[in-house]
Amino acid sequence: MLKTHTCGELRLEHVGQRVKLAGWANRVRAQGGVVFIDLRDRWGITQAVVDAQSAPEAHAIAEKVGREDVLQIEGIVRARPEGMANPNLPSGAIEVEVHLLRVLSAAKTPPFDVSSDGKLDEALRLKYRYLDLRRQRMQRNLILRSKITKAIRDYLYERDFVEIETPILFKTTPEGARDYLVPSRLHPGKFYALPQSPQQLKQLLMVAGYERYFQIARCFRDEDQRGDRQPEFTQLDLEMSFVEREDVLNLIEGLMIHLVQVAAPMTGCQLVTQPFPRLTLQEALLRYGTDKPDLRYGLEIVDITDLAAQTGFRVFAENAAAGNPTRAIRIPNCGNYSRKQLDELSDLARSVGGKGLAYIALEAGEAGQVKSPIGRFLTVEQMSALIERMSAQQGDLILISSDTHATVCAVLDAVRREFAARLGLADPKRIAFCWIVDFPLFDWNADEQRWDPSHHLFTAPAPEDIPLLDSDPGKVRGQQYDLICNGYEVAGGSIRIHDRALQEKIFGLIGLDVEDAKRRFGHMLEAFEYGAPPHGGIAPGIDRLVMLLAGEPNIREVIAFPKSQQAADLMAGAPSEANARQLAELHIRVVKDD
RNA sequence: GGCCCCGUAGUGUAGCGGUUAACACGCCGGCCUGUCAAGCCGGAGAGCGCGGGUUCGAAUCCCGUCGGGGUCGCCA
């Protein structure tokens, strides 16, 4: 080894030892007769001291050392002189008196400062990702990710799960997200698809009798990017046989609590509540306006449809008559908002499809006025009933949306998140999980005049709702569950259909005829005829989970080599053109768009 | 595909119709034996992503385009 110790481990107890260290020059402070070099490796920073008197050769080299040069030093660990310790450095009580200094690899001046976590242009970070990854923030995040992955494996191996790999080259499934296709050289005109998730394969592993399977699986979806969505991402894919919903939820809840404990020493994250609250989808929409509520803060939605219906404000009355709701959120201590600020909130509402946002501002103080553009349509009694319903006090702001259920949800969800940000309510160190259950099995697709699966094709209906499949499919609940954390969906799963007849019935309802179904899923249907156990599973998104545990705002921060929003690798320059020979072998002709 | 924000020395920013295009860090040279965001002195380095237009005059205004980010659609 070129080093006897890491740059993070030397302490007072090592004083007097002869050591070899190697790493990068994090910062260099030349001070005439003595040069200080902060030597950095994955484990930390140790100060090397090169003295012109005692080590003239090393000193001559040290004077020319630049940032990010790769160095090896040999010397003696010594306590720093009285008053010279650096309390900001774990190794700050000691330093290494250098006798020998070697430059193992000189570095060009890097395009940005590797020794700090300061703000940088995203494109620059991605172009020089290997330098970005040297920075402390990214080192911490990737090491955290590794610890989380190991903790997941440990947890599941302890519970007798089997880790099994499934193919990356698989079959296209027209449902769901857009597939990434891989042309076949041996089969002209045919394509593999990269898996959107190993969904079918893990169910087949249940048919195969493994009973408890998991995989840290790479998944691919050719859809537009977001801060929490990359074209390739990693799921903990998991499936169990002979289980019911409770078994899966309990297993995962235990795992998540464990992962927070694993991450906490590195990131200071804290679990907000356990056991995890459970909300039905409907409840989540009514109270938070979204199927992925952030429970780190309140700002809950309150229904005021009955009160609004009685007022003289036409929008409220007409909506109530049409069966549409009016709901509101109380924002504490924002009753002094200016007209301009309130107008901006209407813009926010419009940006998510609303027509506007009514407000009642209760100015602070004894003499505080009630300001509201709809005030003149309400009697004094109606106004006070509304204020009471909202539990509002002087100084509060009430924001009201009246529209279709879906629009009211969208508007008040946006309002809620906006004020959480403005009021600093979403502390990234706090981790608030909740389960969402009781999803409808189908959504009505008005364009195609048919039912679409709201989760996926293999989700089992709630047993008591099976009769409704014939009479009222929209009312059938699926045995589906989502795990939400801090406003992000971090896992989704379900109990699956293991009965061929029921599966065929579902195919029928979503407009797949028998021939179609056989062509696409014949292997599944056939497998179900050979003794399929009842089974179910879930797939937590590891990128999102690590992002949240790390307190990061997007998943690029926890992925070593992420793609840009245009799904490009800015470092290597992917995607790139294939040459004529490659294309010919693959039986591909590229068509230029106009 | 729509909407919004950003693009100025190596980096982060300022400048928003007339400036020798500014500041900090970094870089180069010098001084310095206890620094640790070292300090002090001196210096080099951009014509403002790219293309076009408006104007006497454009980094500043307009159009297009490229790149990055956010968001709606999309993501079973």
XYZ file of C-alpha atoms (C1' of nucleotides) in Angstrom:
670
model
C 0.000 0.000 0.000
C 1.080 3.516 -0.716
C -0.452 4.601 2.579
C -0.349 3.244 6.115
C -3.274 5.329 7.302
C -6.136 7.308 5.852
C -6.283 11.072 6.014
C -9.163 10.876 8.435
C -7.887 8.670 11.211
C -4.778 10.142 12.810
C -5.254 11.464 16.352
C -3.151 12.373 19.378
C -2.753 8.676 20.158
C -0.725 8.264 16.953
C 1.823 10.911 17.919
C 5.343 9.670 17.336
C 4.365 7.094 14.718
C 6.001 7.066 11.324
C 3.208 7.101 8.700
C 2.667 7.170 4.971
C -0.362 9.075 3.667
C -1.565 9.607 0.138
C -4.304 11.733 -1.330
C -5.103 15.004 -3.040
C -3.795 18.457 -2.159
C -7.006 20.057 -0.909
C -5.428 23.408 -0.077
C -1.862 24.565 0.064
C -0.620 27.341 2.316
C 2.966 28.308 1.524
C 4.427 30.339 4.290
C 8.021 30.848 3.274
C 10.111 28.413 5.209
C 7.177 26.133 5.927
C 4.484 24.844 3.613
C 1.178 23.507 4.940
C -0.657 21.041 2.751
C -4.151 19.824 3.581
C -4.026 16.295 2.278
C -7.458 14.906 1.448
C -8.789 11.445 0.821
C -12.198 9.837 1.151
C -11.885 9.656 4.906
C -10.842 13.179 5.732
C -8.141 15.806 5.763
C -4.796 15.768 7.522
C -2.402 18.672 7.642
C 1.066 17.952 6.335
C 3.861 20.322 7.359
C 6.946 20.633 5.198
C 9.806 22.504 6.821
C 12.633 23.979 4.765
C 15.182 23.426 7.512
C 14.489 19.806 8.402
C 13.380 18.567 4.961
C 14.841 20.839 2.253
C 14.184 18.435 -0.623
C 10.550 17.900 0.312
C 10.177 21.646 0.841
C 11.429 22.409 -2.647
C 8.778 20.094 -4.065
C 6.083 21.389 -1.722
C 6.575 24.951 -2.931
C 5.394 23.836 -6.369
C 2.449 21.707 -5.260
C -0.862 22.843 -6.715
C -4.455 22.101 -5.843
C -5.627 18.557 -6.585
C -2.111 17.223 -7.184
C -1.977 13.635 -5.984
C 0.668 13.333 -3.284
C 2.260 10.774 -1.084
C 3.926 11.864 2.145
C 6.032 10.063 4.654
C 6.715 11.478 8.074
C 6.082 11.507 11.792
C 2.769 12.284 13.459
C 3.166 15.039 16.000
C 0.917 17.069 18.202
C 0.365 20.582 16.949
C 2.055 23.320 18.957
C 0.164 24.947 21.809
C -2.795 26.973 20.480
C -2.365 25.766 16.900
C -4.941 22.961 16.905
C -7.766 23.296 14.392
C -11.065 22.509 16.112
C -12.873 22.368 12.742
C -10.910 19.307 11.649
C -11.344 15.887 13.284
C -7.605 15.397 12.846
C -6.972 18.983 13.950
C -4.989 18.137 17.076
C -2.168 16.590 15.073
C -0.168 17.092 11.911
C 2.353 15.089 9.958
C 5.918 16.372 9.865
C 6.899 15.483 6.322
C 10.286 13.940 5.576
C 9.507 12.646 2.101
C 7.106 14.154 -0.422
C 6.279 12.606 -3.782
C 3.984 13.948 -6.454
C 2.251 10.804 -7.701
C 0.228 12.674 -10.281
C 0.162 16.358 -11.095
C -3.206 18.028 -11.669
C -4.211 20.814 -13.987
C -5.933 23.660 -12.203
C -9.481 22.332 -11.888
C -12.319 24.253 -13.561
C -13.942 24.832 -10.174
C -13.121 24.666 -6.495
C -13.210 21.044 -5.410
C -12.513 21.944 -1.784
C -15.850 23.694 -1.255
C -19.499 22.849 -1.805
C -20.274 26.273 -3.272
C -22.911 26.852 -5.927
C -22.033 25.808 -9.452
C -23.684 25.715 -12.841
C -25.358 22.309 -13.293
C -23.962 21.826 -16.776
C -20.428 22.397 -15.513
C -20.904 19.949 -12.667
C -22.168 17.297 -15.044
C -19.419 17.872 -17.592
C -16.718 17.436 -14.940
C -18.701 14.995 -12.860
C -15.568 13.177 -11.650
C -14.412 16.437 -10.072
C -17.853 17.281 -8.744
C -17.902 13.846 -7.135
C -14.699 14.697 -5.268
C -16.532 17.398 -3.367
C -17.579 16.710 0.170
C -21.299 16.922 -0.465
C -21.257 14.307 -3.203
C -18.859 12.044 -1.334
C -21.172 12.136 1.644
C -24.227 11.441 -0.500
C -22.748 8.494 -2.385
C -21.319 6.976 0.782
C -24.716 7.406 2.427
C -26.307 5.704 -0.553
C -23.932 2.788 -0.218
C -24.745 2.445 3.484
C -28.461 2.546 2.729
C -28.121 -0.120 0.055
C -26.179 -2.335 2.446
C -28.714 -1.762 5.220
C -31.501 -2.802 2.854
C -29.664 -5.989 1.958
C -28.876 -6.794 5.594
C -32.473 -6.221 6.637
C -33.882 -8.445 3.923
C -31.287 -11.203 4.164
C -32.043 -11.376 7.899
C -35.634 -12.041 6.949
C -34.663 -14.790 4.545
C -35.220 -12.975 1.270
C -33.449 -14.196 -1.866
C -31.711 -11.655 -4.078
C -32.242 -12.548 -7.728
C -31.210 -10.683 -10.863
C -33.604 -10.313 -13.756
C -32.831 -9.409 -17.360
C -32.161 -5.913 -18.597
C -32.998 -6.983 -22.142
C -36.670 -7.865 -21.999
C -39.922 -7.383 -23.776
C -41.753 -4.191 -24.628
C -45.052 -3.526 -22.895
C -47.076 -0.820 -24.591
C -48.848 0.095 -21.359
C -47.309 2.549 -18.989
C -44.281 4.664 -19.689
C -42.437 4.862 -22.978
C -39.920 2.036 -23.336
C -36.261 2.305 -24.189
C -35.803 -0.044 -27.123
C -32.729 -2.039 -28.063
C -32.546 -3.276 -31.653
C -31.739 -6.924 -32.209
C -28.872 -7.821 -34.528
C -30.003 -11.437 -34.840
C -33.665 -10.645 -35.377
C -34.076 -7.969 -38.030
C -36.836 -5.518 -37.202
C -37.259 -6.760 -33.663
C -36.436 -5.015 -30.431
C -35.820 -5.710 -26.810
C -37.112 -3.224 -24.254
C -35.312 -2.185 -21.104
C -37.517 -2.904 -18.079
C -39.610 -0.096 -16.616
C -39.492 -2.308 -13.549
C -39.077 -6.078 -13.131
C -42.802 -6.324 -12.406
C -43.665 -9.382 -14.470
C -40.451 -11.187 -13.671
C -40.865 -10.863 -9.938
C -44.377 -12.240 -10.152
C -43.031 -15.158 -12.162
C -40.466 -15.712 -9.422
C -43.384 -16.094 -7.044
C -44.921 -18.670 -9.365
C -41.467 -20.267 -9.298
C -41.739 -20.682 -5.564
C -39.101 -18.313 -4.144
C -41.664 -16.744 -1.795
C -39.462 -13.847 -0.715
C -37.541 -12.095 -3.478
C -35.812 -8.769 -3.740
C -33.476 -6.990 -6.091
C -31.759 -3.630 -6.210
C -32.989 -3.143 -9.743
C -32.190 -0.574 -12.394
C -35.327 0.612 -14.175
C -35.729 2.611 -17.379
C -38.476 4.959 -18.496
C -38.246 7.168 -21.541
C -40.278 10.070 -20.190
C -39.523 13.733 -19.501
C -37.267 14.524 -16.553
C -37.955 16.149 -13.234
C -35.890 16.779 -10.160
C -37.130 13.457 -8.825
C -37.152 11.552 -12.118
C -34.242 10.240 -14.180
C -34.481 8.075 -17.307
C -32.736 5.317 -15.408
C -33.250 4.913 -11.709
C -32.988 2.300 -9.012
C -35.737 0.501 -7.178
C -35.727 -1.898 -4.322
C -37.933 -4.407 -6.100
C -39.565 -6.805 -3.687
C -42.216 -9.499 -3.804
C -43.606 -11.982 -1.291
C -45.939 -14.963 -1.516
C -48.750 -15.917 0.867
C -48.944 -12.392 2.228
C -51.647 -9.833 2.759
C -51.392 -6.091 2.610
C -50.494 -5.775 6.282
C -47.486 -8.040 5.894
C -45.979 -5.907 3.163
C -46.711 -2.630 4.943
C -45.225 -3.831 8.210
C -42.083 -5.137 6.568
C -41.474 -1.891 4.688
C -42.361 0.327 7.622
C -39.775 -1.510 9.702
C -37.235 -1.150 6.922
C -37.838 2.588 6.540
C -37.495 3.220 10.257
C -34.258 1.262 10.171
C -32.954 3.282 7.223
C -33.638 6.580 8.990
C -31.629 5.270 11.928
C -28.790 4.292 9.614
C -28.767 7.700 7.918
C -29.216 9.810 11.039
C -25.566 9.815 12.201
C -24.475 11.112 8.786
C -27.238 13.563 8.012
C -29.012 14.388 11.265
C -32.336 13.309 9.806
C -35.189 12.582 12.200
C -38.306 10.483 11.832
C -41.398 12.613 12.522
C -43.899 9.891 13.482
C -44.248 6.187 13.836
C -46.226 4.174 13.175
C -46.727 5.802 9.815
C -50.133 7.460 9.455
C -52.453 5.780 6.958
C -54.735 7.808 4.759
C -57.174 6.662 2.164
C -56.649 8.337 -1.179
C -59.896 10.243 -0.727
C -58.887 11.459 2.708
C -55.503 12.609 1.401
C -57.174 14.574 -1.391
C -59.694 16.202 0.957
C -57.180 17.168 3.637
C -54.111 17.934 1.536
C -55.286 18.166 -2.084
C -52.807 15.556 -3.271
C -52.108 11.843 -3.323
C -48.632 12.532 -1.951
C -49.057 14.863 1.007
C -46.138 16.364 2.879
C -46.957 15.694 6.524
C -44.091 17.714 7.955
C -46.569 20.548 8.374
C -50.295 21.140 8.791
C -51.999 23.831 6.722
C -54.858 21.404 6.228
C -57.701 21.993 3.845
C -61.128 22.681 5.352
C -64.365 22.133 3.477
C -66.703 25.129 3.522
C -69.038 24.126 0.716
C -72.135 24.315 2.938
C -71.289 27.822 4.162
C -70.281 29.027 0.717
C -73.540 27.792 -0.783
C -75.534 30.190 1.380
C -73.556 33.305 0.488
C -74.434 35.805 -2.174
C -71.202 35.169 -4.029
C -72.242 33.700 -7.348
C -69.160 31.552 -7.973
C -69.656 29.783 -4.656
C -73.373 29.316 -5.090
C -73.120 28.085 -8.668
C -70.409 25.627 -7.807
C -72.373 24.322 -4.872
C -75.437 23.908 -7.093
C -73.311 21.946 -9.584
C -72.084 19.680 -6.817
C -68.623 21.247 -6.780
C -66.815 21.955 -3.542
C -65.503 25.128 -1.954
C -62.546 24.576 0.330
C -60.066 26.754 2.130
C -56.759 26.879 3.929
C -55.912 29.082 6.881
C -52.451 30.599 6.702
C -51.307 31.850 10.082
C -49.859 35.362 10.372
C -50.200 36.382 6.735
C -53.288 38.587 7.148
C -51.194 41.647 6.396
C -50.409 40.546 2.833
C -50.493 43.357 0.319
C -52.826 43.472 -2.640
C -49.894 42.626 -4.889
C -48.913 39.593 -2.849
C -52.482 38.364 -2.890
C -52.690 38.836 -6.635
C -49.593 36.694 -7.018
C -51.414 33.912 -5.211
C -54.172 34.079 -7.820
C -51.484 33.655 -10.471
C -50.294 30.569 -8.615
C -53.846 29.203 -8.653
C -54.175 29.883 -12.368
C -50.866 28.176 -13.099
C -52.346 24.874 -11.921
C -55.663 25.296 -13.705
C -57.717 27.329 -11.238
C -59.651 30.437 -12.197
C -58.460 32.385 -9.200
C -58.245 32.399 -5.468
C -60.581 34.175 -3.095
C -59.203 35.435 0.180
C -60.213 36.780 3.537
C -57.397 38.655 5.233
C -57.776 39.277 8.951
C -55.467 42.132 9.798
C -53.536 41.804 13.015
C -54.322 43.858 16.123
C -57.424 44.923 18.017
C -58.558 47.365 15.336
C -57.679 44.976 12.510
C -59.992 45.100 9.512
C -61.275 42.163 7.532
C -60.191 42.596 3.930
C -61.835 40.484 1.293
C -63.059 41.011 -2.250
C -65.954 38.675 -1.506
C -66.738 40.325 1.829
C -69.661 42.315 0.454
C -71.395 39.099 -0.641
C -71.369 37.694 2.881
C -73.533 38.681 5.805
C -71.821 39.372 9.103
C -73.127 36.041 10.377
C -71.867 34.166 7.313
C -68.463 35.765 7.648
C -68.121 34.908 11.299
C -69.329 31.344 10.714
C -66.680 30.966 8.043
C -63.951 32.414 10.242
C -65.017 30.096 13.024
C -65.022 27.051 10.725
C -61.459 27.929 9.741
C -60.428 28.480 13.381
C -58.974 31.742 12.109
C -57.659 34.488 14.341
C -56.651 38.065 13.782
C -53.575 38.174 11.622
C -54.533 35.086 9.642
C -55.144 34.758 5.943
C -57.846 32.473 4.559
C -57.453 31.313 0.965
C -60.495 29.856 -0.762
C -60.857 27.790 -3.901
C -64.203 26.948 -5.463
C -64.186 24.732 -8.530
C -64.341 21.085 -9.494
C -62.961 18.658 -6.946
C -59.844 18.030 -9.033
C -59.137 21.735 -9.545
C -59.751 22.666 -5.922
C -57.308 19.921 -4.945
C -54.687 21.136 -7.412
C -55.041 24.759 -6.322
C -54.956 24.152 -2.588
C -52.108 21.649 -2.928
C -50.120 24.344 -4.717
C -51.089 26.922 -2.060
C -50.135 24.570 0.710
C -46.704 23.817 -0.727
C -46.079 27.460 -1.581
C -46.698 28.571 1.985
C -44.727 25.696 3.441
C -41.796 27.049 1.444
C -42.466 30.695 2.343
C -42.918 29.978 6.026
C -40.014 27.540 6.182
C -42.205 24.669 7.363
C -40.568 21.947 5.285
C -37.429 21.192 7.284
C -35.337 18.807 5.146
C -33.995 17.094 8.243
C -37.457 15.916 9.254
C -38.679 12.717 7.618
C -42.456 12.256 7.562
C -43.783 9.038 6.056
C -47.376 8.069 5.460
C -49.226 5.331 3.640
C -51.902 6.025 1.070
C -54.380 3.174 0.613
C -57.730 2.431 -1.034
C -56.995 3.552 -4.546
C -59.625 2.973 -7.194
C -58.612 0.044 -9.378
C -59.518 1.919 -12.565
C -59.623 5.438 -13.898
C -62.090 6.261 -16.653
C -60.345 7.125 -19.889
C -62.780 9.453 -21.624
C -60.731 9.698 -24.827
C -60.625 5.964 -25.381
C -63.971 5.254 -23.716
C -62.573 2.540 -21.493
C -61.157 1.892 -18.035
C -57.427 2.319 -17.452
C -55.670 0.586 -14.592
C -54.794 3.242 -12.024
C -51.734 1.282 -10.850
C -50.903 -1.626 -13.115
C -52.605 -4.519 -14.807
C -51.899 -7.085 -12.142
C -53.211 -5.232 -9.098
C -55.832 -7.278 -7.282
C -59.190 -5.736 -6.469
C -60.313 -5.636 -2.851
C -62.061 -9.008 -2.380
C -65.304 -7.422 -1.194
C -65.388 -5.210 -4.303
C -65.068 -8.021 -6.861
C -68.841 -8.104 -7.526
C -68.595 -4.428 -8.550
C -66.360 -5.353 -11.483
C -69.536 -6.175 -13.387
C -71.826 -3.471 -12.076
C -69.675 -0.412 -11.318
C -65.956 -0.786 -12.116
C -65.221 2.803 -11.056
C -66.096 1.935 -7.474
C -63.756 -1.048 -7.229
C -60.878 -0.440 -4.863
C -57.507 -1.947 -5.637
C -55.290 -3.571 -3.053
C -52.726 -0.944 -3.801
C -50.591 1.104 -1.446
C -48.208 3.999 -1.854
C -45.591 5.069 0.630
C -45.188 8.834 0.754
C -42.328 10.733 2.337
C -42.123 14.533 2.604
C -44.423 14.967 -0.389
C -42.703 12.426 -2.624
C -43.980 9.025 -3.646
C -41.165 6.763 -2.449
C -42.804 3.375 -2.961
C -45.799 1.828 -4.622
C -47.055 -1.693 -4.580
C -50.009 -3.985 -4.436
C -51.354 -7.421 -3.770
C -51.482 -9.077 -7.201
C -53.993 -11.097 -9.056
C -52.972 -14.752 -9.002
C -56.065 -16.125 -10.683
C -56.145 -16.424 -14.434
C -59.885 -15.951 -14.770
C -59.829 -12.750 -12.727
C -56.821 -11.500 -14.683
C -58.618 -12.083 -17.964
C -61.626 -10.220 -16.677
C -59.448 -7.219 -15.848
C -57.889 -7.349 -19.313
C -61.388 -7.247 -20.725
C -62.363 -4.188 -18.710
C -59.333 -2.236 -19.882
C -60.123 -3.051 -23.477
C -57.540 -5.738 -24.128
C -59.072 -8.493 -26.201
C -58.046 -12.079 -25.592
C -55.712 -12.182 -28.579
C -53.956 -8.942 -27.549
C -53.631 -10.104 -23.999
C -52.168 -13.411 -25.090
C -49.640 -11.776 -27.357
C -48.429 -9.383 -24.691
C -48.924 -11.310 -21.505
C -49.425 -14.903 -22.637
C -46.456 -15.998 -20.563
C -48.043 -14.482 -17.464
C -51.455 -16.000 -18.093
C -49.935 -19.352 -18.800
C -47.768 -19.197 -15.694
C -50.845 -18.489 -13.588
C -52.249 -21.844 -14.699
C -49.452 -23.783 -13.066
C -50.113 -22.971 -9.426
C -49.613 -19.287 -8.709
C -49.477 -18.476 -5.004
C -51.269 -15.397 -3.673
C -48.580 -12.744 -3.684
C -47.858 -9.075 -3.416
C -45.002 -6.670 -3.277
C -43.747 -3.152 -3.424
C -40.950 -1.162 -4.996
C -39.349 1.693 -3.056
C -37.400 4.168 -5.178
C -33.897 4.201 -3.801
C -32.843 7.466 -5.429
C -35.733 9.392 -3.908
C -35.296 7.735 -0.564
C -31.608 8.562 -0.352
C -32.339 12.086 -1.600
C -34.763 12.616 1.273
C -32.528 11.033 3.887
C -29.677 13.234 2.661
C -31.892 16.328 2.743
C -31.135 17.000 -0.924
C -33.537 18.809 -3.287
C -33.144 16.478 -6.291
C -32.033 12.951 -7.118
C -29.083 14.048 -9.248
C -27.341 14.730 -5.948
C -27.454 11.069 -5.008
C -26.666 9.555 -8.430
C -23.024 9.339 -9.467
C -23.548 10.027 -13.162
C -27.019 11.429 -13.774
C -28.490 12.638 -17.040
C -29.478 16.216 -17.759
C -33.088 17.283 -18.253
C -32.628 16.463 -21.952
C -31.616 12.911 -20.908
C -28.030 13.533 -21.982
C -24.765 12.589 -20.333
C -22.856 15.872 -20.564
C -19.555 14.267 -19.605
C -19.351 11.431 -22.108
C -21.695 12.980 -24.651
C -24.402 10.347 -24.704
C -26.520 9.718 -26.621
C -24.308 9.798 -29.723
C -24.642 8.733 -33.326
C -23.924 5.168 -34.347
C -21.746 4.565 -37.354
C -23.050 3.181 -40.630
C -21.724 -0.288 -39.976
C -23.361 -0.562 -36.579
C -26.640 0.598 -38.042
C -26.408 -1.851 -40.920
C -25.790 -4.745 -38.544
C -28.827 -3.737 -36.576
C -30.987 -3.361 -39.671
C -31.663 0.243 -38.770
C -32.035 3.184 -41.112
C -32.061 6.625 -39.546
C -34.768 8.947 -40.840
C -34.078 12.657 -40.612
C -36.919 14.811 -39.294
C -37.702 17.964 -41.222
C -45.183 19.996 -26.893
C -46.592 24.645 -23.481
C -45.008 28.174 -19.662
C -41.163 30.369 -16.295
C -35.945 31.395 -14.746
C -30.692 31.396 -15.999
C -26.282 31.873 -19.592
C -20.813 38.225 -18.613
C -12.661 36.368 -17.297
C -11.230 29.496 -14.865
C -15.462 29.889 -10.913
C -19.375 32.725 -8.426
C -21.596 37.284 -9.253
C -22.427 42.923 -10.469
C -23.529 45.922 -14.591
C -29.773 46.195 -17.709
C -29.208 51.722 -23.988
C -23.214 55.456 -24.166
C -18.390 52.387 -18.352
C -10.972 51.732 -20.220
C -17.176 45.783 -18.749
C -16.724 45.907 -12.081
C -15.966 42.770 -7.560
C -14.548 38.289 -4.914
C -12.257 33.639 -5.260
C -8.914 31.070 -8.373
C -4.403 31.523 -11.622
C 0.862 33.619 -12.535
C 5.236 36.297 -10.178
C 7.409 38.205 -5.566
C 7.774 38.514 0.027
C 6.957 35.626 4.331
C 8.988 29.546 9.521
C 2.736 28.368 12.411
C -0.875 28.639 8.564
C -5.713 26.313 8.280
C -11.373 30.552 3.619
C -3.330 32.300 5.531
C -1.605 37.364 4.725
C 0.816 41.398 1.959
C 2.645 43.485 -2.960
C 2.376 43.139 -8.281
C 0.296 40.904 -12.822
C -2.356 38.251 -16.644
C -7.138 36.936 -17.921
C -13.832 38.117 -20.622
C -16.108 41.848 -24.995
C -20.823 39.460 -22.430
C -23.674 31.185 -25.193
C -24.476 31.494 -30.714
C -26.951 33.963 -35.127
C -29.822 37.911 -36.877
C -32.393 42.592 -36.113
C -33.666 47.658 -33.896
C -30.501 51.999 -32.792
C -25.906 57.218 -34.104
C -24.594 53.533 -30.279
C -26.437 46.858 -27.634
C -23.719 42.707 -22.467
C -28.210 45.695 -21.814
C -34.146 46.085 -26.286
C -36.520 42.472 -30.095
C -36.590 37.675 -32.904
C -34.498 32.954 -33.585
C -31.321 29.179 -31.850
C -28.232 26.147 -28.421
C -27.254 24.642 -23.362
C -28.742 24.234 -17.963
C -32.697 24.306 -14.301
C -37.921 24.510 -12.620
C -42.953 23.417 -13.912
C -47.707 21.705 -16.719
C -48.670 17.738 -19.996
C -46.301 12.958 -19.594
C -44.403 9.357 -15.754
C -49.446 1.682 -15.853
